[in-house]
Short mmCIF file of C-alpha atoms in Angstrom, two decimals:
data_model
loop_
_atom_site.label_atom_id
_atom_site.label_comp_id
_atom_site.label_asym_id
_atom_site.label_seq_id
_atom_site.Cartn_x
_atom_site.Cartn_y
_atom_site.Cartn_z
CA MET A 28 -24.22 13.53 5.06
CA THR A 29 -21.31 11.08 4.78
CA LYS A 30 -18.93 12.05 2.00
CA THR A 31 -17.72 9.36 -0.40
CA THR A 32 -14.41 11.10 -1.05
CA PRO A 33 -11.31 10.38 1.06
CA PHE A 34 -11.00 12.16 4.38
CA TRP A 35 -7.40 13.03 3.44
CA TRP A 36 -8.61 15.34 0.67
CA GLU A 37 -10.14 17.72 3.22
CA ASP A 38 -6.67 19.08 4.07
CA ALA A 39 -4.72 18.16 0.94
CA GLY A 40 -7.35 19.11 -1.60
CA ALA A 41 -8.81 16.75 -4.17
CA PRO A 42 -6.33 15.59 -6.83
CA SER A 43 -6.70 17.56 -10.04
CA ALA A 44 -5.14 17.32 -13.47
CA PRO A 45 -2.62 20.00 -14.52
CA ALA A 46 -3.67 22.30 -17.34
CA PRO A 47 -3.47 20.28 -20.56
CA CYS A 48 -0.57 21.01 -22.84
CA PRO A 49 0.34 19.56 -26.24
CA LEU A 50 1.96 16.17 -25.79
CA PRO A 51 5.55 16.05 -26.99
CA ASP A 52 6.36 14.00 -30.06
CA THR A 53 9.15 12.27 -28.17
CA ALA A 54 10.37 11.78 -24.62
CA ASP A 55 13.25 9.88 -23.15
CA VAL A 56 10.87 8.11 -20.77
CA VAL A 57 7.09 7.86 -20.60
CA ILE A 58 5.75 6.82 -17.19
CA VAL A 59 2.23 5.41 -17.04
CA GLY A 60 0.54 6.02 -13.70
CA ALA A 61 1.03 9.23 -11.71
CA GLY A 62 0.80 7.89 -8.17
CA LEU A 63 3.55 7.42 -5.61
CA THR A 64 5.57 5.08 -7.84
CA GLY A 65 5.37 7.19 -10.97
CA ALA A 66 5.97 10.49 -9.20
CA SER A 67 9.05 9.16 -7.42
CA ALA A 68 10.47 7.66 -10.61
CA ALA A 69 9.78 10.87 -12.55
CA ARG A 70 11.64 12.90 -9.94
CA THR A 71 14.69 10.64 -10.07
CA LEU A 72 14.81 10.50 -13.87
CA ALA A 73 14.21 14.24 -14.31
CA ARG A 74 16.99 15.03 -11.85
CA ALA A 75 19.29 12.94 -14.05
CA GLY A 76 18.46 15.15 -17.03
CA ARG A 77 16.02 12.86 -18.84
CA SER A 78 12.93 14.25 -20.56
CA ILE A 79 9.99 12.74 -18.71
CA LEU A 80 6.31 12.54 -19.60
CA LEU A 81 4.20 11.26 -16.69
CA LEU A 82 0.67 10.26 -17.72
CA ASP A 83 -2.40 9.27 -15.75
CA ALA A 84 -5.81 8.11 -16.90
CA GLY A 85 -7.41 10.42 -14.32
CA ALA A 86 -6.14 13.17 -12.08
CA PRO A 87 -2.56 12.45 -10.97
CA GLY A 88 -2.61 10.86 -7.52
CA ILE A 89 -6.33 10.12 -7.53
CA GLY A 90 -5.92 6.36 -7.07
CA ALA A 91 -4.84 4.40 -4.00
CA SER A 92 -1.87 6.75 -3.47
CA SER A 93 -4.24 9.36 -1.99
CA ARG A 94 -6.90 6.93 -0.73
CA ASN A 95 -5.03 4.48 1.49
CA GLY A 96 -5.03 4.18 5.28
CA GLY A 97 -2.14 6.59 5.80
CA MET A 98 0.30 4.19 7.50
CA ILE A 99 3.97 3.98 6.57
CA GLY A 100 6.52 1.39 7.62
CA GLY A 101 6.33 -1.78 5.61
CA GLY A 102 7.47 -5.35 6.03
CA HIS A 103 5.50 -6.17 9.16
CA ARG A 104 3.67 -9.08 7.49
CA LEU A 105 6.68 -10.72 5.83
CA SER A 106 7.64 -14.10 7.27
CA PRO A 107 11.42 -14.63 7.56
CA GLU A 108 10.98 -18.40 7.51
CA ALA A 109 8.80 -18.36 4.39
CA LEU A 110 11.16 -16.03 2.56
CA ARG A 111 14.20 -18.11 3.47
CA ALA A 112 12.48 -21.29 2.29
CA ARG A 113 11.42 -19.63 -0.95
CA TYR A 114 14.49 -17.60 -1.85
CA GLY A 115 17.37 -18.75 0.33
CA PRO A 116 18.97 -16.91 3.27
CA ASP A 117 20.86 -14.20 1.36
CA LEU A 118 18.01 -12.94 -0.82
CA ALA A 119 15.57 -13.26 2.09
CA ARG A 120 17.78 -11.05 4.24
CA ARG A 121 18.00 -8.45 1.48
CA LEU A 122 14.25 -8.46 0.93
CA LEU A 123 13.61 -8.00 4.64
CA HIS A 124 16.22 -5.25 5.00
CA GLU A 125 14.77 -3.27 2.10
CA ALA A 126 11.18 -3.75 3.25
CA HIS A 127 11.76 -2.96 6.92
CA ILE A 128 14.69 -0.53 6.88
CA GLU A 129 15.71 0.95 3.54
CA SER A 130 12.30 1.85 2.10
CA LEU A 131 11.21 3.87 5.14
CA ALA A 132 14.63 5.53 5.45
CA PHE A 133 14.49 6.51 1.78
CA CYS A 134 11.04 8.07 2.19
CA ARG A 135 12.04 10.06 5.26
CA THR A 136 15.12 11.37 3.41
CA LEU A 137 12.96 12.21 0.41
CA MET A 138 10.56 14.21 2.58
CA ALA A 139 13.46 16.23 3.98
CA GLU A 140 15.22 16.78 0.65
CA GLU A 141 12.10 17.95 -1.16
CA GLY A 142 10.51 19.82 1.75
CA ILE A 143 7.40 17.62 1.71
CA ASP A 144 5.26 17.82 4.84
CA PRO A 145 2.67 15.02 4.64
CA ASP A 146 1.80 15.20 8.36
CA PHE A 147 4.26 12.38 9.03
CA ARG A 148 4.51 11.33 12.68
CA GLN A 149 6.61 8.46 13.99
CA THR A 150 3.84 7.04 16.13
CA GLY A 151 4.87 3.39 16.00
CA ARG A 152 2.58 0.61 14.86
CA PHE A 153 0.80 -1.86 17.17
CA ARG A 154 -0.15 -5.22 15.71
CA GLY A 155 -2.78 -6.97 17.79
CA PHE A 156 -2.81 -10.76 17.86
CA TRP A 157 -6.12 -12.36 17.04
CA ALA A 158 -5.19 -15.70 18.62
CA ALA A 159 -3.11 -16.38 21.72
CA ARG A 160 -0.81 -18.70 19.75
CA ASP A 161 0.19 -15.78 17.49
CA TYR A 162 2.26 -14.31 20.33
CA ASP A 163 4.71 -17.22 20.61
CA SER A 164 4.95 -17.84 16.87
CA THR A 165 5.60 -14.15 16.23
CA ALA A 166 8.18 -13.95 19.00
CA ARG A 167 10.08 -16.83 17.40
CA ALA A 168 9.85 -15.23 13.96
CA MET A 169 11.08 -11.90 15.31
CA GLU A 170 14.08 -13.58 16.96
CA THR A 171 14.95 -15.01 13.56
CA LEU A 172 14.39 -11.64 11.91
CA ALA A 173 16.53 -9.80 14.47
CA GLY A 174 19.38 -12.14 13.55
CA LEU A 175 19.10 -11.02 9.93
CA ILE A 176 18.46 -7.26 10.11
CA PRO A 177 18.70 -4.52 12.78
CA LEU A 178 14.96 -4.21 13.39
CA ASP A 179 13.51 -2.44 16.42
CA TYR A 180 10.42 -4.12 17.89
CA GLU A 181 8.82 -4.90 21.24
CA MET A 182 6.60 -7.81 22.19
CA ILE A 183 3.61 -6.63 24.25
CA PRO A 184 2.26 -9.07 26.90
CA ARG A 185 -1.39 -9.08 27.93
CA ALA A 186 -0.62 -7.15 31.14
CA ARG A 187 0.61 -4.19 29.07
CA GLN A 188 -1.77 -4.38 26.15
CA HIS A 189 -3.91 -1.56 27.61
CA GLU A 190 -0.91 0.76 27.22
CA GLU A 191 -1.05 0.34 23.45
CA THR A 192 -4.74 0.06 22.59
CA GLY A 193 -8.14 0.65 24.10
CA SER A 194 -9.46 -2.45 22.33
CA PRO A 195 -10.04 -5.62 24.42
CA LEU A 196 -10.25 -7.72 21.25
CA TYR A 197 -6.66 -8.92 20.99
CA ARG A 198 -4.51 -11.54 22.69
CA ARG A 199 -1.38 -9.43 23.22
CA GLY A 200 0.66 -7.85 20.41
CA ILE A 201 3.85 -6.38 19.00
CA VAL A 202 5.01 -2.80 18.42
CA PHE A 203 7.22 -1.50 15.60
CA PRO A 204 8.43 1.87 16.95
CA SER A 205 9.87 3.21 13.67
CA HIS A 206 6.55 3.06 11.79
CA GLY A 207 4.28 6.04 11.55
CA GLY A 208 1.35 7.77 9.96
CA LEU A 209 0.86 10.45 7.33
CA ASN A 210 -1.71 12.04 5.07
CA PRO A 211 -1.24 10.04 1.86
CA ALA A 212 -2.87 12.71 -0.30
CA LYS A 213 -0.27 15.23 0.89
CA TRP A 214 2.46 12.66 0.33
CA VAL A 215 1.65 12.00 -3.33
CA LYS A 216 0.89 15.69 -3.94
CA GLY A 217 4.33 16.61 -2.61
CA LEU A 218 6.05 13.99 -4.76
CA LEU A 219 4.23 15.19 -7.89
CA ALA A 220 5.27 18.77 -7.13
CA ALA A 221 8.88 17.62 -6.69
CA ALA A 222 8.83 15.81 -10.04
CA THR A 223 7.50 18.95 -11.71
CA ARG A 224 10.18 21.14 -10.10
CA HIS A 225 12.87 18.87 -11.50
CA GLY A 226 11.47 19.17 -15.01
CA ALA A 227 9.01 16.32 -15.52
CA THR A 228 5.90 17.01 -17.59
CA ILE A 229 2.75 15.65 -15.92
CA GLN A 230 -0.56 15.22 -17.69
CA GLY A 231 -3.80 13.79 -16.36
CA ASP A 232 -6.96 12.58 -18.05
CA THR A 233 -4.74 10.89 -20.63
CA PRO A 234 -5.22 7.12 -20.60
CA VAL A 235 -2.68 5.02 -22.45
CA LEU A 236 -4.54 2.90 -24.99
CA ARG A 237 -1.73 0.91 -26.55
CA ILE A 238 2.02 0.53 -26.34
CA GLU A 239 3.90 -0.84 -29.33
CA ARG A 240 7.57 -1.68 -29.39
CA ASP A 241 9.76 -1.31 -32.48
CA THR A 242 13.42 -0.93 -33.35
CA GLU A 243 13.39 2.74 -32.34
CA GLY A 244 11.77 2.30 -28.93
CA HIS A 245 8.09 2.52 -28.05
CA ARG A 246 4.96 4.15 -29.48
CA ILE A 247 2.53 5.17 -26.74
CA GLU A 248 -0.97 5.81 -28.06
CA THR A 249 -3.39 8.04 -26.15
CA PRO A 250 -6.66 9.77 -27.11
CA ARG A 251 -4.61 12.98 -27.34
CA GLY A 252 -1.98 11.66 -29.71
CA THR A 253 0.99 9.36 -29.94
CA VAL A 254 4.33 9.81 -28.18
CA ARG A 255 7.60 8.03 -28.94
CA ALA A 256 9.81 7.08 -26.02
CA GLY A 257 13.06 5.26 -25.59
CA GLN A 258 11.84 3.67 -22.36
CA VAL A 259 8.49 3.12 -20.65
CA LEU A 260 7.77 2.56 -16.95
CA ILE A 261 4.39 1.10 -15.94
CA ALA A 262 3.46 2.34 -12.46
CA THR A 263 -0.25 1.52 -12.33
CA ASN A 264 -0.38 -1.12 -9.56
CA GLY A 265 -4.05 -1.84 -8.72
CA TYR A 266 -5.21 0.17 -11.74
CA THR A 267 -3.20 -1.74 -14.37
CA SER A 268 -5.17 -1.80 -17.64
CA ALA A 269 -5.47 -3.90 -20.78
CA ALA A 270 -2.82 -1.70 -22.41
CA THR A 271 -0.23 -3.87 -20.60
CA PRO A 272 -1.76 -7.36 -20.60
CA ALA A 273 1.31 -9.23 -19.29
CA LEU A 274 1.42 -7.01 -16.21
CA ARG A 275 -2.33 -6.98 -15.75
CA ARG A 276 -2.23 -10.78 -15.42
CA ARG A 277 0.32 -10.51 -12.59
CA VAL A 278 -1.44 -8.00 -10.35
CA VAL A 279 -4.77 -8.59 -8.64
CA PRO A 280 -6.75 -5.41 -7.89
CA VAL A 281 -8.12 -5.73 -4.38
CA PRO A 282 -10.60 -3.12 -3.16
CA SER A 283 -9.79 -1.23 0.01
CA PHE A 284 -12.64 0.28 2.03
CA ILE A 285 -12.13 2.97 4.68
CA ILE A 286 -14.33 5.12 6.89
CA ALA A 287 -13.65 8.14 9.08
CA THR A 288 -15.77 9.04 12.11
CA GLU A 289 -16.95 12.46 13.08
CA PRO A 290 -14.70 14.10 15.73
CA LEU A 291 -14.89 12.15 19.00
CA GLY A 292 -13.01 14.45 21.37
CA ALA A 293 -9.46 14.32 22.71
CA ASN A 294 -10.23 12.39 25.91
CA ARG A 295 -12.21 9.72 24.12
CA MET A 296 -9.50 9.28 21.49
CA LYS A 297 -6.78 9.07 24.14
CA ALA A 298 -8.63 6.16 25.75
CA LEU A 299 -8.87 4.35 22.42
CA PHE A 300 -5.31 5.13 21.24
CA PRO A 301 -3.22 5.69 24.42
CA LYS A 302 -0.02 6.33 22.45
CA GLY A 303 -1.52 7.40 19.15
CA ARG A 304 -0.32 4.21 17.44
CA MET A 305 -1.13 3.04 13.95
CA THR A 306 -2.93 -0.28 14.55
CA VAL A 307 -3.29 -3.47 12.54
CA GLU A 308 -4.19 -7.04 13.47
CA SER A 309 -3.05 -10.57 12.71
CA ARG A 310 -6.37 -12.07 11.60
CA ASP A 311 -7.19 -12.45 7.92
CA ARG A 312 -9.93 -9.84 8.20
CA HIS A 313 -7.03 -7.43 8.66
CA CYS A 314 -8.66 -4.39 10.18
CA TYR A 315 -6.33 -1.39 10.21
CA TYR A 316 -7.07 1.86 11.99
CA ARG A 317 -5.51 4.97 13.43
CA PRO A 318 -6.21 8.40 14.85
CA SER A 319 -6.55 11.16 12.28
CA PRO A 320 -3.51 13.49 12.05
CA ALA A 321 -5.33 15.95 14.33
CA GLY A 322 -6.03 13.12 16.77
CA ASP A 323 -9.76 13.78 16.96
CA ARG A 324 -11.35 10.97 14.93
CA ILE A 325 -10.86 7.34 13.90
CA VAL A 326 -9.82 6.38 10.38
CA PHE A 327 -10.76 2.70 10.03
CA GLY A 328 -10.32 0.22 7.19
CA GLY A 329 -10.83 -3.48 6.73
CA ARG A 330 -11.84 -6.23 4.36
CA ALA A 331 -15.49 -5.39 3.95
CA ALA A 332 -15.58 -7.26 0.65
CA MET A 333 -13.32 -8.58 -2.11
CA THR A 334 -15.43 -6.96 -4.80
CA ASP A 335 -16.53 -3.39 -5.48
CA ALA A 336 -19.53 -3.84 -3.15
CA PRO A 337 -22.49 -1.45 -2.68
CA GLU A 338 -21.77 1.49 -0.40
CA ARG A 339 -24.55 0.68 2.07
CA PHE A 340 -23.23 -2.85 2.54
CA VAL A 341 -19.64 -1.62 2.98
CA ARG A 342 -20.58 0.91 5.65
CA HIS A 343 -22.54 -1.71 7.56
CA GLU A 344 -19.60 -4.12 7.46
CA LEU A 345 -17.04 -1.55 8.57
CA MET A 346 -19.26 -0.14 11.32
CA SER A 347 -19.80 -3.70 12.61
CA LEU A 348 -16.05 -4.29 12.65
CA LEU A 349 -15.44 -0.96 14.37
CA ALA A 350 -17.96 -1.92 17.06
CA GLN A 351 -16.22 -5.27 17.47
CA VAL A 352 -12.82 -3.62 17.92
CA PHE A 353 -14.13 -0.95 20.30
CA PRO A 354 -17.28 -2.40 21.93
CA ASP A 355 -17.55 0.49 24.41
CA LEU A 356 -17.47 3.14 21.70
CA GLY A 357 -21.21 3.19 21.14
CA PRO A 358 -22.96 4.73 18.14
CA VAL A 359 -20.81 7.12 16.13
CA ALA A 360 -21.51 9.12 13.00
CA LEU A 361 -19.35 8.90 9.90
CA SER A 362 -17.95 11.89 8.08
CA HIS A 363 -16.38 9.95 5.18
CA SER A 364 -16.58 6.53 3.53
CA TRP A 365 -14.44 5.80 0.49
CA ARG A 366 -12.64 3.12 -1.47
CA GLY A 367 -9.73 2.48 -3.82
CA PHE A 368 -7.83 -0.44 -5.35
CA THR A 369 -4.58 -1.84 -4.06
CA GLY A 370 -2.41 -4.14 -6.17
CA PHE A 371 -1.58 -7.60 -4.80
CA THR A 372 0.73 -10.20 -6.30
CA PHE A 373 0.27 -13.94 -5.91
CA GLU A 374 3.26 -14.01 -3.54
CA THR A 375 2.12 -10.79 -1.78
CA LEU A 376 5.57 -9.37 -2.56
CA PRO A 377 6.26 -6.29 -4.69
CA HIS A 378 8.21 -6.61 -7.90
CA MET A 379 10.41 -4.34 -9.99
CA GLY A 380 11.90 -5.19 -13.36
CA GLU A 381 11.27 -5.47 -17.07
CA ILE A 382 8.77 -7.62 -19.00
CA ASP A 383 8.29 -7.46 -22.77
CA GLY A 384 10.55 -4.42 -22.91
CA LEU A 385 8.45 -2.45 -20.41
CA TRP A 386 9.79 -1.51 -16.99
CA HIS A 387 7.48 -1.84 -14.01
CA ALA A 388 7.30 -1.40 -10.25
CA MET A 389 4.10 -2.60 -8.57
CA GLY A 390 2.37 -5.23 -6.43
CA TYR A 391 2.87 -3.55 -3.04
CA SER A 392 0.19 -5.73 -1.44
CA GLY A 393 -0.88 -3.12 1.09
CA SER A 394 2.48 -1.48 1.90
CA GLY A 395 2.65 1.18 -0.79
CA ASN A 396 3.34 4.38 1.15
CA ALA A 397 6.97 3.33 1.68
CA MET A 398 7.55 0.69 -0.99
CA ALA A 399 6.03 2.58 -3.94
CA PRO A 400 8.31 5.66 -3.79
CA TYR A 401 11.27 3.41 -2.97
CA LEU A 402 10.79 1.00 -5.87
CA GLY A 403 9.84 3.84 -8.21
CA HIS A 404 13.25 5.35 -7.41
CA LYS A 405 14.99 1.97 -7.85
CA ALA A 406 13.28 1.44 -11.21
CA ALA A 407 14.40 4.88 -12.37
CA LEU A 408 18.00 4.19 -11.37
CA SER A 409 17.90 0.84 -13.17
CA MET A 410 16.58 2.52 -16.30
CA LEU A 411 19.52 4.92 -16.09
CA GLY A 412 21.92 1.99 -15.85
CA ASP A 413 22.96 3.05 -12.36
CA PRO A 414 24.14 0.11 -10.18
CA ALA A 415 22.40 1.78 -7.22
CA GLY A 416 19.14 0.63 -8.80
CA GLU A 417 19.83 -2.93 -7.74
CA THR A 418 17.10 -4.29 -5.49
CA ALA A 419 16.14 -7.70 -4.17
CA PHE A 420 12.60 -7.02 -5.40
CA ALA A 421 13.86 -7.42 -8.97
CA GLN A 422 14.54 -11.06 -8.04
CA THR A 423 11.19 -11.97 -6.51
CA ARG A 424 8.86 -14.10 -8.59
CA PHE A 425 6.35 -12.02 -10.51
CA GLU A 426 4.02 -14.90 -11.23
CA THR A 427 0.60 -15.22 -12.73
CA ARG A 428 -1.84 -18.13 -12.89
CA TRP A 429 -3.23 -19.70 -16.03
CA TRP A 430 -6.73 -18.80 -14.92
CA HIS A 431 -5.96 -15.10 -14.38
CA ARG A 432 -6.33 -13.60 -17.84
CA GLY A 433 -6.67 -9.95 -16.79
CA ARG A 434 -10.09 -9.45 -15.24
CA PRO A 435 -10.32 -10.73 -11.63
CA TRP A 436 -13.39 -12.89 -12.22
CA PHE A 437 -12.42 -15.08 -9.26
CA MET A 438 -12.82 -12.39 -6.58
CA PRO A 439 -16.46 -13.19 -5.66
CA ALA A 440 -15.43 -16.80 -4.95
CA ALA A 441 -12.46 -15.52 -2.94
CA ASP A 442 -14.85 -13.34 -0.95
CA ILE A 443 -16.99 -16.34 0.00
CA ALA A 444 -13.95 -18.43 0.93
CA LEU A 445 -12.55 -15.69 3.15
CA ARG A 446 -15.88 -15.20 4.89
CA LEU A 447 -15.93 -18.89 5.76
CA ARG A 448 -12.38 -18.55 7.08
CA ASP A 449 -13.46 -15.53 9.14
CA ALA A 450 -16.20 -17.62 10.74
CA ARG A 451 -13.76 -20.41 11.63
CA ALA A 452 -11.24 -17.90 13.01
CA ALA A 453 -13.67 -16.96 15.77
CA PHE A 454 -13.08 -20.35 17.40
CA GLY A 455 -9.98 -21.53 19.26
CA ARG A 456 -8.56 -18.05 19.74
CA ASP A 457 -7.22 -18.83 23.21
CA ALA A 458 -5.53 -22.09 22.22
#
């Protein structure tokens, strides 16, 4: 029987809430959302001697932080030209440097400092081009990018594509050697343990119902009582609730659907993933897939739907996409099929800052394994008044739309529009 829990939980264990304890009357900082962002921020603040209460509506880490595709790198979808046009050359360069270089370096240092072993491997990431024209346009963009930041990459011509992937679907590609893979459930579990070691109090099954600001700070209401805090950090990303309406209007929860196959055997996997790369693609359908940490099965995600669709439909969609990517694979059985919610912004750029007196870091738009711990740390430093908390992502636009009032009512229409775009994308691929 196919399990509907994440494959990653098999090794890491399912997230669980710590034993409940009486909530403190006061805390220096209350952090709402105990995923990668909240855990990283709690660690930084607790190390600085602040009293920290980290709350989650469910089990800490049970959201997208332990459910995602397990790839870490970031920045591979950012357009240098678009960022320069939008923000000017200086801010664009800083955004790109943080996304491509600093966030990953921070996470690798954090793993070493805290002794976290999330099965990280620097496998590199292969991005397959859906259309032949993507090769030249990407090559030009990468030349621009290389003039702004010291990024390592390699363009892969068609004659060498077989060295990177066993899929015949793509029209050449690009490799980012510094990117890698990990078990995200182990990653967030390790960060939560680090925050606890440094003195943070973590409580699950404690949803925040209301936050009120007054002259003395903030009142945070929960079903288990009210806590006063000098500062509040909202770290809920794709799970942002009505308790913070201004932030909820700025983040769009987008469902992510992932499957894992039964073990396929080392030889078969080697043919599909010759170098064990993390793999993504340039088309809007955005399939992303990788070998499991043990290298014996495929973990495969993609845009099966833009709504929380029925499980049977999702499995059919993902299995069809898997067969399209690897047409010689043949019938395979699934061991796991699961879902979670990522948080997208209207600019598809993360944001960190303060709105209505509440700090936030969110909107990772599919690159949370590196950006969430990084911006959680930056938010914590900013809350401490430390100049090292400065980040270009505090200067991105954290916009909303007049028609987005909190609930993403528009997602079914977006699903239809994207399916029409998918159909058109099948034509003219070799132009």
